[in-house]
Amino acid sequence: MLIAVLSGFGFSLAAIWIARIGRLRGWLFALLPLILTLYFLSFTPAIIAGEVITASYTWVPSLDVQLAFNLDGLSWLFALLVSSIGTFIFIYAGAYMADEPLVGRFYAYILIFMASMLGLVLADNLITLFIFWELTSFSSYLLIGFNHKDDAARKAALQALLITSGGGLALMAGLILLGLAGNSFEISTLVAGGGVAEHPLYVPILLLILTGAFTKSAQVPFHFWLPGAMTAPSPVSAYLHSATMVKAGIYLLARLTPVLGGTDLWHLLLPAVGGLTMLVGAYLSLRQVDLKRILAYSTISSLGSLVFLLGLDTPLAAQAAIVYLVAHSMYKGALFLIAGIIEHETGTRDVTALGGLARIMPAVTLAAGFASLSMAGIPPFFGFVSKELLYETTLGLQDTAVLFTTLAVIVNMIMVAAAVLVFVRPFTGAIVETPQTPHAVPLGLWLGPLALGTGGLAAGLLLSQVGSTFIAPAVSAILAEPIEVNLALWHGINPMLILSIVTVLGGLVVYRYRHVYERISSRLDTSERWGPAQWYERGLDAVLMLGQLQTRILQHGYLRVYLLTINLVVISLVGITLVTRYDFAGQLPSTDLHFHEAVTAVIIAVAMIYVLFARSRLAAVVALGVVGYGIALIFVFFGAPDLAMTQFAIETLTVILMVLILYRLPSFANFSSRGQRTRDAVVALSVGALITTLVLISTTIVQPSLLTPFFAENSVTEAQGRNIVNVIIVDFRGLDTMGEITVLSIAALGVYTLLRLRTPSQRKVDLTAAVETGEIAEKGKSEEAEGVQ
């Protein structure tokens, strides 16, 4: 299972070279998700029998983080959706992006996403789940912004990243609290433990986790990032924004239902947010003319329906949610792919500028017909079953049956109208002239949509097998108990069937009078001025303004102000703490100062004072050398000859280098006033007094050293060195030393580059001098001048 998850990451490393194969690249890339699909299908008998397949690898034992995977009915179903739909997406992308020069990069990104999504749905450890969760956000950012030269794509990618990553931070906090509250970070252990509803931290845990799930699954008020992400290539929209990534939040809620569900807060928040999202998404979908934006807003509505159903927390609601999820993944994935085909062939996605494509694209038209019928909930398609289960669920409620059923009917009417719109306008009627002349669609483009559309029909015709094989294990995993699922197309004349008929007829009426709908809604809609998208823009502008302000105040480039600010903060915080909390009476150690030590200290102090008043750089360097040599003498007095030798060598080298360099610089000049120097002197003396006090206090604290005996015992046996200080530097802390050397080397390269830097005016002066001396010809001068310019 670990190989199955990590294979996508490994394959992505070779994506750039595989993409050079040519037109068959899509079929070759599709082999990996196809193999993964067959691998997960091999577990079908075990999953139907109720078995759970686990695999665990120690990852970060100090933090109790296991790379643990759990394949039960729910994760198995999601893994199949990710891998099987991915197979068709990879084939489709090969034809859709046949002339894209960066197609190898695209496949690398989407392979990373597929692997991340598989890791997310299979993870049995909360920390592992979170890491894969964030990897899906990161890879989604790369895919949405794939057309990086397009300003709209870059903006949409950033928007999606900020919103989903912000929710990811909340999710991280919630998952950590959940692990602490449940005494385990293993999801299976938390499920077996019966949940944390009685824990004092339940409310913050639930709110934080819901924030992460709602941002990922585009729930109101975080929904606006999803339509913006439609700037991504159509394979991305079909894979991420209809079938997989936006379902990650749904998966998380379903997975944690046994742990967090069953409370009044759960039953309040999820139906409320999901119901509002259902309505808002449906309402906005019918106001669009861009095919992908119609599908995006209808996807938001469907995601709201899933959250709504999970919030009801009943066996029938869980069954309806899984059926709806599978049906939506198939028909919406197909429709997004079809929208990409239309744009690819005609050069537009505007439904008002399309028509008559059925004569040119028969296979695509068939696929679009199947997918639209399933979306509209027409029997015998699987979408019809999901709609009837939704109605059966709402009608079975006690206090809110009328309210929630009415909401479901209104939303589904609009969804029917949207389904009719995305099929009728592009494919029926007379052929409309488009920016590009459409032609026959290649197999790689229409295969995926037709397979997904036909899948919705096949699932509706094989309900008994689909229910027992795919739906029942997933529902059982959500409810943490075995559930029998019996699906059927015909239950006789019942309220659900009547509501379905009313929904279809009402949807046709809404489509017929869509212009009235648009006119009324445009007058009432204030989302363009006061919607969450506008608040996001204002918030982002405020953050940038704050960043500019703090840069001007705190990061203006003046080192002296940086030092002054840091020292004042240290004095304030540490000094106040010492004065208010430390009893100095009898605490400071007595001094046992010898004459030679006192003389050395006085010499160091005098030399330091001289540095401050020196008028010559050379004199200041010499005085600093005296300070360094004085410190070396202190090392000798206290039994550290090796440190003293090092200090002598460094001071000698430093003095020589500084003398060679600094004598070239001009004399000192006063850049600060007397008042500024007085202020700096007070701050400097205060810092010195504070550090001196801290050092004296630290000498009174006697604690046994764990490092001293360790280094003494292991320096010879482990590092083959008798000089313990050297062994620490080059062996026990060798990485630290290497890092310091690296930093110094980079700094030296930077200094060298600055010294070698020549401005254009200096280059012109050098060029003129070279011409005058005959080093280069006049022709070379003009060419060089162009280069300078």
PDB file of C-alpha atoms in Angstrom, residues 570 574 578 685-698:
ATOM      1  CA  VAL A 570      15.500  42.656  25.614  1.00  0.00           C
ATOM      2  CA  VAL A 574      14.239  40.494  30.678  1.00  0.00           C
ATOM      3  CA  LEU A 578      14.546  40.163  36.824  1.00  0.00           C
ATOM      4  CA  LEU A 685      25.466  50.134  29.257  1.00  0.00           C
ATOM      5  CA  SER A 686      22.056  48.772  30.189  1.00  0.00           C
ATOM      6  CA  VAL A 687      22.539  45.734  27.949  1.00  0.00           C
ATOM      7  CA  GLY A 688      25.991  45.163  29.416  1.00  0.00           C
ATOM      8  CA  ALA A 689      24.656  45.406  32.959  1.00  0.00           C
ATOM      9  CA  LEU A 690      21.794  43.041  32.120  1.00  0.00           C
ATOM     10  CA  ILE A 691      24.052  40.405  30.563  1.00  0.00           C
ATOM     11  CA  THR A 692      26.526  40.694  33.434  1.00  0.00           C
ATOM     12  CA  THR A 693      23.700  40.148  35.911  1.00  0.00           C
ATOM     13  CA  LEU A 694      22.409  37.140  34.011  1.00  0.00           C
ATOM     14  CA  VAL A 695      25.863  35.577  33.906  1.00  0.00           C
ATOM     15  CA  LEU A 696      26.373  36.124  37.636  1.00  0.00           C
ATOM     16  CA  ILE A 697      22.974  34.604  38.383  1.00  0.00           C
ATOM     17  CA  SER A 698      23.663  31.610  36.166  1.00  0.00           C
TER      18      SER A 698
END
